[in-house]
PDB file of C-alpha atoms in Angstrom:
ATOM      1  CA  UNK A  67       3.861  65.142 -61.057  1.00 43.00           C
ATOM      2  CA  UNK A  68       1.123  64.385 -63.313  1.00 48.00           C
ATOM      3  CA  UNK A  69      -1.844  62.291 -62.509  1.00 51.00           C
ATOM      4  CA  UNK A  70      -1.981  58.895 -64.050  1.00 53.00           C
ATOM      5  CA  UNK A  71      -5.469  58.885 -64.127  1.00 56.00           C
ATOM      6  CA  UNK A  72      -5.613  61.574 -67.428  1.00 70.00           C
ATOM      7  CA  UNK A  73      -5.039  60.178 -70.843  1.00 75.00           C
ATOM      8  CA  UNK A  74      -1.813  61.567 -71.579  1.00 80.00           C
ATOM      9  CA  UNK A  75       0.029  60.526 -68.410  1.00 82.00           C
ATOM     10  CA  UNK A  76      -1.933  57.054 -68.498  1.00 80.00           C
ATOM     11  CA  UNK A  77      -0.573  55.983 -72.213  1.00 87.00           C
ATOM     12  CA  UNK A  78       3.086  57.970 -71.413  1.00 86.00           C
ATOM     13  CA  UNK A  79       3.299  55.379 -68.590  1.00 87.00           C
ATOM     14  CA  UNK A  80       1.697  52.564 -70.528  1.00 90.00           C
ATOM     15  CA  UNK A  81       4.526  52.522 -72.612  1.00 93.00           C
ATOM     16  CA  UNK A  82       7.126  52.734 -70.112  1.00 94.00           C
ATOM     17  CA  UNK A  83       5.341  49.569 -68.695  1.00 95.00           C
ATOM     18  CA  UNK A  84       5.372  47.504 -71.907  1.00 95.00           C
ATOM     19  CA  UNK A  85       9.221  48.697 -72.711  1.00 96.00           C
ATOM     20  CA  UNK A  86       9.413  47.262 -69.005  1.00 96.00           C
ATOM     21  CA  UNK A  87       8.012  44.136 -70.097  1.00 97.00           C
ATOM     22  CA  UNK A  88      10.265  43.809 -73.105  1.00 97.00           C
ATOM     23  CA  UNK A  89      13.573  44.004 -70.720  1.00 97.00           C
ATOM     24  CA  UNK A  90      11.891  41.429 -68.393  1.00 97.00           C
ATOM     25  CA  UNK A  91      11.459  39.036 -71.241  1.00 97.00           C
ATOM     26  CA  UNK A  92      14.668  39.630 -72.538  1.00 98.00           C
ATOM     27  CA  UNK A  93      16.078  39.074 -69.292  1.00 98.00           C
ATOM     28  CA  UNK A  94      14.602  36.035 -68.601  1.00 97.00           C
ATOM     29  CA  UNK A  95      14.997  34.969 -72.145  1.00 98.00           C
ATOM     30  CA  UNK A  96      18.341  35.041 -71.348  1.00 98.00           C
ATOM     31  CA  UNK A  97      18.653  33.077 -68.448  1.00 97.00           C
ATOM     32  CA  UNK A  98      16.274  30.118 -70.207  1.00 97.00           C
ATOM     33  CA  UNK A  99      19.077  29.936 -72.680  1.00 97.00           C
ATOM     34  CA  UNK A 100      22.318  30.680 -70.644  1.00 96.00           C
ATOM     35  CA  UNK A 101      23.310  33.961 -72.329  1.00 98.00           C
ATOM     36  CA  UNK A 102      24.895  34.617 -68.433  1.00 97.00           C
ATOM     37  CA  UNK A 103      26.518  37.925 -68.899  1.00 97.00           C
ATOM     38  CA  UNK A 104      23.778  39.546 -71.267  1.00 98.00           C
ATOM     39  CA  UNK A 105      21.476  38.240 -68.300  1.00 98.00           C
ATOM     40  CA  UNK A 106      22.852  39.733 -65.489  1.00 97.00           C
ATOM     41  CA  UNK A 107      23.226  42.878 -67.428  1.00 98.00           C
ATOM     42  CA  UNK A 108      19.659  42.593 -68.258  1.00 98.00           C
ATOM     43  CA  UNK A 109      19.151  42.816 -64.420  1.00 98.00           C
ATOM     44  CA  UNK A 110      20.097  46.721 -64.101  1.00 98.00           C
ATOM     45  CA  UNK A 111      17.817  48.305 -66.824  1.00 98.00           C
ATOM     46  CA  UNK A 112      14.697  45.743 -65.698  1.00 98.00           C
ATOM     47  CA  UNK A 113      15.288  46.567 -62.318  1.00 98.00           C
ATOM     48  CA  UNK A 114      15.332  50.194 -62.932  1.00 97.00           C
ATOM     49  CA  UNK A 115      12.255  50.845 -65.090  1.00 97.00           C
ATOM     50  CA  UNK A 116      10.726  48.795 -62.226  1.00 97.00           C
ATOM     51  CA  UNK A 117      11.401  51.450 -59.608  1.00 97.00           C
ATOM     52  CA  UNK A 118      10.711  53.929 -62.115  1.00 97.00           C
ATOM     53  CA  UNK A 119       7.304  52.580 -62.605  1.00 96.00           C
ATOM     54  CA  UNK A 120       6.923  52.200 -58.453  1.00 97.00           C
ATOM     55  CA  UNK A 121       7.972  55.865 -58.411  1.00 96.00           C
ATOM     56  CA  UNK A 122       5.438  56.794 -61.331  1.00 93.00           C
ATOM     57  CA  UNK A 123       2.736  55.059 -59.559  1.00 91.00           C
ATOM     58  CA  UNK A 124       3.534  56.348 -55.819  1.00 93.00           C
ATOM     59  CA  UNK A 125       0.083  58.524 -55.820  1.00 92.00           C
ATOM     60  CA  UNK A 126      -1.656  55.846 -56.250  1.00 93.00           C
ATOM     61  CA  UNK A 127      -2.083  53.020 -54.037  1.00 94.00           C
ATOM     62  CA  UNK A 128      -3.265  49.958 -55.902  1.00 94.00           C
ATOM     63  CA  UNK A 129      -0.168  51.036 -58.834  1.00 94.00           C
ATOM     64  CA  UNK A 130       1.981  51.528 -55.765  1.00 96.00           C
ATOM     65  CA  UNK A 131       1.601  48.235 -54.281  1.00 97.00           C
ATOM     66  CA  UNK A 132       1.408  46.077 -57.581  1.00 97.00           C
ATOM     67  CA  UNK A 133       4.951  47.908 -58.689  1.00 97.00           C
ATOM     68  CA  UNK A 134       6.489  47.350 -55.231  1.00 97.00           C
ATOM     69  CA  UNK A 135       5.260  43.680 -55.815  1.00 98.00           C
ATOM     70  CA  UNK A 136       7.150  43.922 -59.324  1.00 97.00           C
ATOM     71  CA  UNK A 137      10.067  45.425 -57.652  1.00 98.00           C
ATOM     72  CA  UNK A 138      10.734  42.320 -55.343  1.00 98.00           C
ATOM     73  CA  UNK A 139       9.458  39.950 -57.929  1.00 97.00           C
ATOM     74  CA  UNK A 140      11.954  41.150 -60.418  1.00 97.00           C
ATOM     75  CA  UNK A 141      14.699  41.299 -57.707  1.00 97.00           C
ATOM     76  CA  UNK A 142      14.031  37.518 -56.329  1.00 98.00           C
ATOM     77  CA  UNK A 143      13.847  36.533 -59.904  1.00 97.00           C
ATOM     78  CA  UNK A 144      17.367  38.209 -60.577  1.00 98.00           C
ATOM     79  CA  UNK A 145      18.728  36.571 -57.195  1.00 98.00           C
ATOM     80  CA  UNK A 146      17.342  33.305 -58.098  1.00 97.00           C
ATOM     81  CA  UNK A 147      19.055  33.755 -61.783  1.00 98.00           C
ATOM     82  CA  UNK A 148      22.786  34.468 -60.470  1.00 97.00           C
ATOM     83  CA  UNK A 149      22.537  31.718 -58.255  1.00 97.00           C
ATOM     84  CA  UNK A 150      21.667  29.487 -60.843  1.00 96.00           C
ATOM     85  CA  UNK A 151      24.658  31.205 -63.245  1.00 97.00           C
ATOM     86  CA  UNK A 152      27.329  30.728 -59.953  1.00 96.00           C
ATOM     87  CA  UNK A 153      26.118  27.515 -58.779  1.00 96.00           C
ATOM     88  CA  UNK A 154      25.259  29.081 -55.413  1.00 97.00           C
ATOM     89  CA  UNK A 155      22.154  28.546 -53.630  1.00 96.00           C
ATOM     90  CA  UNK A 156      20.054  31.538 -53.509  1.00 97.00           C
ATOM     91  CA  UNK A 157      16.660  30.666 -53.691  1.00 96.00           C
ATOM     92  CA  UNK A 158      15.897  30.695 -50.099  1.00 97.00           C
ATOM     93  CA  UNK A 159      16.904  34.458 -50.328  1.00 97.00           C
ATOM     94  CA  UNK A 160      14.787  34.121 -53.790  1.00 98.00           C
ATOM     95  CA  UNK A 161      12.082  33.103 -52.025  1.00 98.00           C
ATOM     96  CA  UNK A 162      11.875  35.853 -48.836  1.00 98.00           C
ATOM     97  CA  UNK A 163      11.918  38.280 -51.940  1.00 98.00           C
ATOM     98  CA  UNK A 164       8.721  36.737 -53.436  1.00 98.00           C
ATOM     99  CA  UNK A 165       7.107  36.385 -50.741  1.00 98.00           C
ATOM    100  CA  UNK A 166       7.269  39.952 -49.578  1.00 98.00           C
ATOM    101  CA  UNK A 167       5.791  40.930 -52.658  1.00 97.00           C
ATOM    102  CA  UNK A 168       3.399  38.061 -52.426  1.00 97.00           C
ATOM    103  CA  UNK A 169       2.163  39.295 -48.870  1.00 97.00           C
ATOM    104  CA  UNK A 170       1.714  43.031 -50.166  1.00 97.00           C
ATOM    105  CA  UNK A 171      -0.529  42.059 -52.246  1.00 97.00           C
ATOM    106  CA  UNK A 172      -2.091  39.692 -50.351  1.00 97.00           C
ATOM    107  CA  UNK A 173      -2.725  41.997 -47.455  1.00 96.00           C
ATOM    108  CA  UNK A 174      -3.989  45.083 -49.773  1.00 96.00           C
ATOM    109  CA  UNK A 175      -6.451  42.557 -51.262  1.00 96.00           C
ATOM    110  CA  UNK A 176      -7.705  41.637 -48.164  1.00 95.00           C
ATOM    111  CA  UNK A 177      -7.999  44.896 -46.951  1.00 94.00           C
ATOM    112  CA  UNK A 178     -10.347  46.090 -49.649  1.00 91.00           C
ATOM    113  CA  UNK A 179     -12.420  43.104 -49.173  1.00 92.00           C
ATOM    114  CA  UNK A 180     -13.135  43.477 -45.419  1.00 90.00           C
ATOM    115  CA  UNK A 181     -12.303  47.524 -44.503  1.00 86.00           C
ATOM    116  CA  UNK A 182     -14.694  49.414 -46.611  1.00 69.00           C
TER     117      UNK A 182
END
């Protein structure tokens, strides 16, 4: 697998990352204006390029963490979403989900500032 840190690899998965933001916004675009089906279709391909990017990334730790973040952010997001569409209560499942991500970020953050 090619390093991310070289130009080639770095702007390859740059623009896997912004075509990752563009099925994010469309997914959540969406949802903000109750397009229900096209949203929870939305779910799969934003999903995937997430894990894609995790996968990308693995090598390197700070990429690794902030795409597993993404990964659980996008999925709470998604849970939180359907709920919403089914009338079901999800966001206390929503919320476990965020705050995973929320803590591994948290506690690589506070690792770099006190282990050196």
């Amino acid at each position: 697998m090619a390093d991310i840190d070289d130009d080639k690899s770095w702007l390859a998965l740059k623009k896997h990352e912004n075509t990752h933001i563009l099925l994010w916004l469309i997914k959540d675009s969406c949802w903000v204006m109750e397009f229900k089906y096209l949203a929870m279709v939305m779910i799969l391909p934003t999903l995937s390029m997430a894990v894609f990017l995790l996968v990308k990334s693995w090598h390197n730790q700070s990429e690794r963490i902030h795409n597993w973040a993404i990964c659980f952010w996008i999925l709470a997001n998604s849970i939180w979403m359907i709920g919403e569409f089914t009338q079901h209560e999800f966001r206390p499942y929503a919320a476990i989900l965020f705050g995973i991500g929320l803590m591994s970020l948290l506690s690589f953050y506070l690792r770099k500032l006190f282990v050196k």
